[in-house]
mmCIF file of C-alpha atoms in Angstrom:
data_model
loop_
_atom_site.group_PDB
_atom_site.id
_atom_site.type_symbol
_atom_site.label_atom_id
_atom_site.label_comp_id
_atom_site.label_asym_id
_atom_site.label_seq_id
_atom_site.Cartn_x
_atom_site.Cartn_y
_atom_site.Cartn_z
ATOM 1 C CA UNK A 1 16.583 63.255 28.415
ATOM 2 C CA UNK A 2 14.934 63.012 31.839
ATOM 3 C CA UNK A 3 11.554 62.586 30.184
ATOM 4 C CA UNK A 4 12.844 59.478 28.432
ATOM 5 C CA UNK A 5 14.168 58.111 31.728
ATOM 6 C CA UNK A 6 10.842 58.811 33.439
ATOM 7 C CA UNK A 7 8.987 57.153 30.570
ATOM 8 C CA UNK A 8 11.253 54.118 30.826
ATOM 9 C CA UNK A 9 10.637 53.858 34.574
ATOM 10 C CA UNK A 10 6.880 54.255 34.116
ATOM 11 C CA UNK A 11 6.817 51.676 31.307
ATOM 12 C CA UNK A 12 8.816 49.234 33.424
ATOM 13 C CA UNK A 13 6.563 49.866 36.412
ATOM 14 C CA UNK A 14 3.461 49.255 34.306
ATOM 15 C CA UNK A 15 4.957 46.031 32.926
ATOM 16 C CA UNK A 16 5.716 44.817 36.451
ATOM 17 C CA UNK A 17 2.298 45.627 37.917
ATOM 18 C CA UNK A 18 0.730 42.313 36.789
ATOM 19 C CA UNK A 19 3.670 40.402 38.247
ATOM 20 C CA UNK A 20 3.275 42.142 41.592
ATOM 21 C CA UNK A 21 -0.438 41.335 41.455
ATOM 22 C CA UNK A 22 0.393 37.664 40.883
ATOM 23 C CA UNK A 23 2.818 37.670 43.822
ATOM 24 C CA UNK A 24 0.057 39.045 46.052
ATOM 25 C CA UNK A 25 -2.432 36.447 44.802
ATOM 26 C CA UNK A 26 0.120 33.676 45.359
ATOM 27 C CA UNK A 27 0.747 34.799 48.938
ATOM 28 C CA UNK A 28 -3.002 34.951 49.608
ATOM 29 C CA UNK A 29 -3.549 31.477 48.111
ATOM 30 C CA UNK A 30 -0.645 30.054 50.147
ATOM 31 C CA UNK A 31 -2.151 31.531 53.333
ATOM 32 C CA UNK A 32 -5.558 30.073 52.453
ATOM 33 C CA UNK A 33 -3.974 26.664 51.735
ATOM 34 C CA UNK A 34 -2.149 26.804 55.075
ATOM 35 C CA UNK A 35 -5.522 27.316 56.799
ATOM 36 C CA UNK A 36 -7.016 24.376 54.844
ATOM 37 C CA UNK A 37 -3.984 22.147 55.476
ATOM 38 C CA UNK A 38 -2.308 23.310 58.726
ATOM 39 C CA UNK A 39 -0.216 20.132 59.030
ATOM 40 C CA UNK A 40 1.533 21.090 55.765
ATOM 41 C CA UNK A 41 2.002 24.781 56.530
ATOM 42 C CA UNK A 42 5.807 24.731 56.225
ATOM 43 C CA UNK A 43 5.800 22.889 52.892
ATOM 44 C CA UNK A 44 3.117 25.208 51.521
ATOM 45 C CA UNK A 45 5.147 28.257 52.576
ATOM 46 C CA UNK A 46 8.110 26.972 50.580
ATOM 47 C CA UNK A 47 5.996 26.149 47.495
ATOM 48 C CA UNK A 48 5.827 29.714 46.163
ATOM 49 C CA UNK A 49 8.304 28.831 43.385
ATOM 50 C CA UNK A 50 5.839 26.351 41.855
ATOM 51 C CA UNK A 51 3.113 28.962 41.456
ATOM 52 C CA UNK A 52 4.754 31.084 38.785
ATOM 53 C CA UNK A 53 3.575 30.847 35.189
ATOM 54 C CA UNK A 54 4.841 32.235 31.901
ATOM 55 C CA UNK A 55 1.351 32.132 30.378
ATOM 56 C CA UNK A 56 0.071 35.693 29.890
ATOM 57 C CA UNK A 57 -3.489 34.501 30.482
ATOM 58 C CA UNK A 58 -2.550 33.578 34.058
ATOM 59 C CA UNK A 59 -2.437 37.307 34.737
ATOM 60 C CA UNK A 60 -6.213 37.167 35.079
ATOM 61 C CA UNK A 61 -6.884 36.883 38.801
ATOM 62 C CA UNK A 62 -9.526 34.137 38.861
ATOM 63 C CA UNK A 63 -7.482 32.050 36.401
ATOM 64 C CA UNK A 64 -4.270 32.362 38.400
ATOM 65 C CA UNK A 65 -6.006 31.653 41.698
ATOM 66 C CA UNK A 66 -7.647 28.492 40.348
ATOM 67 C CA UNK A 67 -4.284 27.293 39.066
ATOM 68 C CA UNK A 68 -2.484 28.084 42.337
ATOM 69 C CA UNK A 69 -5.213 26.544 44.493
ATOM 70 C CA UNK A 70 -4.999 23.209 42.664
ATOM 71 C CA UNK A 71 -1.203 23.090 42.895
ATOM 72 C CA UNK A 72 -1.229 23.949 46.596
ATOM 73 C CA UNK A 73 -3.817 21.266 47.318
ATOM 74 C CA UNK A 74 -1.648 18.761 45.428
ATOM 75 C CA UNK A 75 1.359 19.774 47.510
ATOM 76 C CA UNK A 76 -0.623 19.302 50.738
ATOM 77 C CA UNK A 77 -1.760 15.876 49.472
ATOM 78 C CA UNK A 78 1.827 14.943 48.466
ATOM 79 C CA UNK A 79 0.538 14.527 44.910
ATOM 80 C CA UNK A 80 2.448 15.067 41.667
ATOM 81 C CA UNK A 81 2.638 18.746 40.731
ATOM 82 C CA UNK A 82 3.761 18.153 37.148
ATOM 83 C CA UNK A 83 0.449 17.276 35.432
ATOM 84 C CA UNK A 84 -1.453 20.222 33.967
ATOM 85 C CA UNK A 85 -3.914 21.936 36.268
ATOM 86 C CA UNK A 86 -7.563 22.322 35.396
ATOM 87 C CA UNK A 87 -6.864 26.014 34.731
ATOM 88 C CA UNK A 88 -4.054 25.177 32.283
ATOM 89 C CA UNK A 89 -6.278 22.706 30.449
ATOM 90 C CA UNK A 90 -9.174 25.173 30.291
ATOM 91 C CA UNK A 91 -6.851 27.847 28.865
ATOM 92 C CA UNK A 92 -5.457 25.433 26.265
ATOM 93 C CA UNK A 93 -8.903 24.315 25.119
ATOM 94 C CA UNK A 94 -10.195 27.906 25.031
ATOM 95 C CA UNK A 95 -7.275 28.745 22.746
ATOM 96 C CA UNK A 96 -7.889 25.707 20.518
ATOM 97 C CA UNK A 97 -11.580 26.600 20.246
ATOM 98 C CA UNK A 98 -10.561 29.885 18.611
ATOM 99 C CA UNK A 99 -9.015 27.914 15.731
ATOM 100 C CA UNK A 100 -11.344 24.946 15.319
ATOM 101 C CA UNK A 101 -14.692 23.852 16.731
ATOM 102 C CA UNK A 102 -14.462 21.451 19.675
ATOM 103 C CA UNK A 103 -16.196 18.092 19.486
ATOM 104 C CA UNK A 104 -18.518 16.995 22.309
ATOM 105 C CA UNK A 105 -15.764 15.318 24.307
ATOM 106 C CA UNK A 106 -13.442 18.312 24.079
ATOM 107 C CA UNK A 107 -16.284 20.685 24.955
ATOM 108 C CA UNK A 108 -17.123 18.472 27.926
ATOM 109 C CA UNK A 109 -13.504 18.548 29.058
ATOM 110 C CA UNK A 110 -13.308 22.318 28.707
ATOM 111 C CA UNK A 111 -16.470 22.776 30.773
ATOM 112 C CA UNK A 112 -15.376 20.196 33.388
ATOM 113 C CA UNK A 113 -12.008 21.905 33.805
ATOM 114 C CA UNK A 114 -13.671 25.320 33.968
ATOM 115 C CA UNK A 115 -15.956 24.173 36.787
ATOM 116 C CA UNK A 116 -13.037 22.587 38.687
ATOM 117 C CA UNK A 117 -10.679 25.536 38.325
ATOM 118 C CA UNK A 118 -13.127 28.423 38.531
ATOM 119 C CA UNK A 119 -16.147 27.314 40.591
ATOM 120 C CA UNK A 120 -17.112 30.905 41.404
ATOM 121 C CA UNK A 121 -16.914 32.140 37.798
ATOM 122 C CA UNK A 122 -19.855 30.971 35.723
ATOM 123 C CA UNK A 123 -19.366 30.241 32.063
ATOM 124 C CA UNK A 124 -20.522 33.099 29.851
ATOM 125 C CA UNK A 125 -22.383 30.652 27.578
ATOM 126 C CA UNK A 126 -25.145 28.065 27.973
ATOM 127 C CA UNK A 127 -23.800 25.149 29.970
ATOM 128 C CA UNK A 128 -25.398 21.710 29.696
ATOM 129 C CA UNK A 129 -22.480 19.922 31.355
ATOM 130 C CA UNK A 130 -24.583 17.493 33.374
ATOM 131 C CA UNK A 131 -26.113 16.102 30.179
ATOM 132 C CA UNK A 132 -22.707 16.072 28.455
ATOM 133 C CA UNK A 133 -21.156 14.154 31.392
ATOM 134 C CA UNK A 134 -23.908 11.531 31.186
ATOM 135 C CA UNK A 135 -23.361 10.996 27.477
ATOM 136 C CA UNK A 136 -19.585 11.326 27.207
ATOM 137 C CA UNK A 137 -18.283 10.989 30.799
ATOM 138 C CA UNK A 138 -15.853 8.127 30.192
ATOM 139 C CA UNK A 139 -14.457 9.791 27.055
ATOM 140 C CA UNK A 140 -14.082 13.051 28.973
ATOM 141 C CA UNK A 141 -12.225 11.138 31.721
ATOM 142 C CA UNK A 142 -9.811 9.742 29.123
ATOM 143 C CA UNK A 143 -9.369 13.158 27.517
ATOM 144 C CA UNK A 144 -8.666 14.711 30.926
ATOM 145 C CA UNK A 145 -5.963 12.140 31.700
ATOM 146 C CA UNK A 146 -4.407 12.692 28.271
ATOM 147 C CA UNK A 147 -4.528 16.507 28.557
ATOM 148 C CA UNK A 148 -3.015 16.485 32.055
ATOM 149 C CA UNK A 149 -0.157 14.339 30.726
ATOM 150 C CA UNK A 150 0.425 16.181 27.436
ATOM 151 C CA UNK A 151 0.298 19.622 29.040
ATOM 152 C CA UNK A 152 2.393 18.576 32.041
ATOM 153 C CA UNK A 153 5.245 20.777 33.223
ATOM 154 C CA UNK A 154 8.142 18.362 33.917
ATOM 155 C CA UNK A 155 10.173 20.966 35.807
ATOM 156 C CA UNK A 156 7.333 21.792 38.214
ATOM 157 C CA UNK A 157 8.659 19.967 41.253
ATOM 158 C CA UNK A 158 9.349 21.244 44.722
ATOM 159 C CA UNK A 159 12.776 19.671 45.097
ATOM 160 C CA UNK A 160 14.858 19.958 48.247
ATOM 161 C CA UNK A 161 13.643 22.596 50.665
ATOM 162 C CA UNK A 162 16.186 24.567 52.649
ATOM 163 C CA UNK A 163 15.043 26.992 55.328
ATOM 164 C CA UNK A 164 16.946 29.347 57.595
ATOM 165 C CA UNK A 165 14.127 29.440 60.156
ATOM 166 C CA UNK A 166 12.501 32.640 58.916
ATOM 167 C CA UNK A 167 9.181 33.002 57.071
ATOM 168 C CA UNK A 168 8.039 36.404 55.857
ATOM 169 C CA UNK A 169 10.544 38.181 58.111
ATOM 170 C CA UNK A 170 9.573 36.282 61.265
ATOM 171 C CA UNK A 171 11.490 33.538 63.064
ATOM 172 C CA UNK A 172 9.602 30.229 62.835
ATOM 173 C CA UNK A 173 10.009 26.642 63.960
ATOM 174 C CA UNK A 174 9.933 25.342 60.376
ATOM 175 C CA UNK A 175 10.654 21.637 60.235
ATOM 176 C CA UNK A 176 12.873 22.266 57.181
ATOM 177 C CA UNK A 177 15.207 24.523 59.180
ATOM 178 C CA UNK A 178 18.239 22.985 60.873
ATOM 179 C CA UNK A 179 17.442 22.392 64.532
ATOM 180 C CA UNK A 180 19.999 24.943 65.776
ATOM 181 C CA UNK A 181 18.310 27.687 63.693
ATOM 182 C CA UNK A 182 14.816 27.112 65.066
ATOM 183 C CA UNK A 183 13.642 29.720 67.592
ATOM 184 C CA UNK A 184 12.190 26.963 69.787
ATOM 185 C CA UNK A 185 15.524 25.044 69.992
ATOM 186 C CA UNK A 186 17.134 24.826 73.406
ATOM 187 C CA UNK A 187 20.799 23.757 73.204
ATOM 188 C CA UNK A 188 21.703 20.847 75.452
#
């Protein structure tokens, strides 16, 4: 009986390991975004909820980080977070390519999205993207706009932020916290 319980705990732990990895990657990407965009530090801190994904392929570190990085940069730029990220588009086109060959425009879009989302991860195949961009650039632009729209996540919005004046267990002067809860507030 106790063996079954131990097995259940171990199985659950193993199933949760990738999720804990993703939480760690998200926290690291938020910290990096806060260094890139210090004026938006509070908003970026509260954007963790937008970084989750149900796609199993996002459990690959470089894929998840590329996805998170783009969303965090959008948040800092006050841009729409609903359109598909370059990582999401690359994953979708990789999956499609397993079923049917991609035409030149679709291949160009896949490679463009790969380079945007994963600049430090070279493609494992011959890449003649510069030539492809010259020949099909405007069609790739159109395909990118269409893919971002069709693969959009309508529920991926930050919404109203409420803060109690604590970030990661520390009191902070977050501009989303009510004034009386901020550690720097001096009552009149």
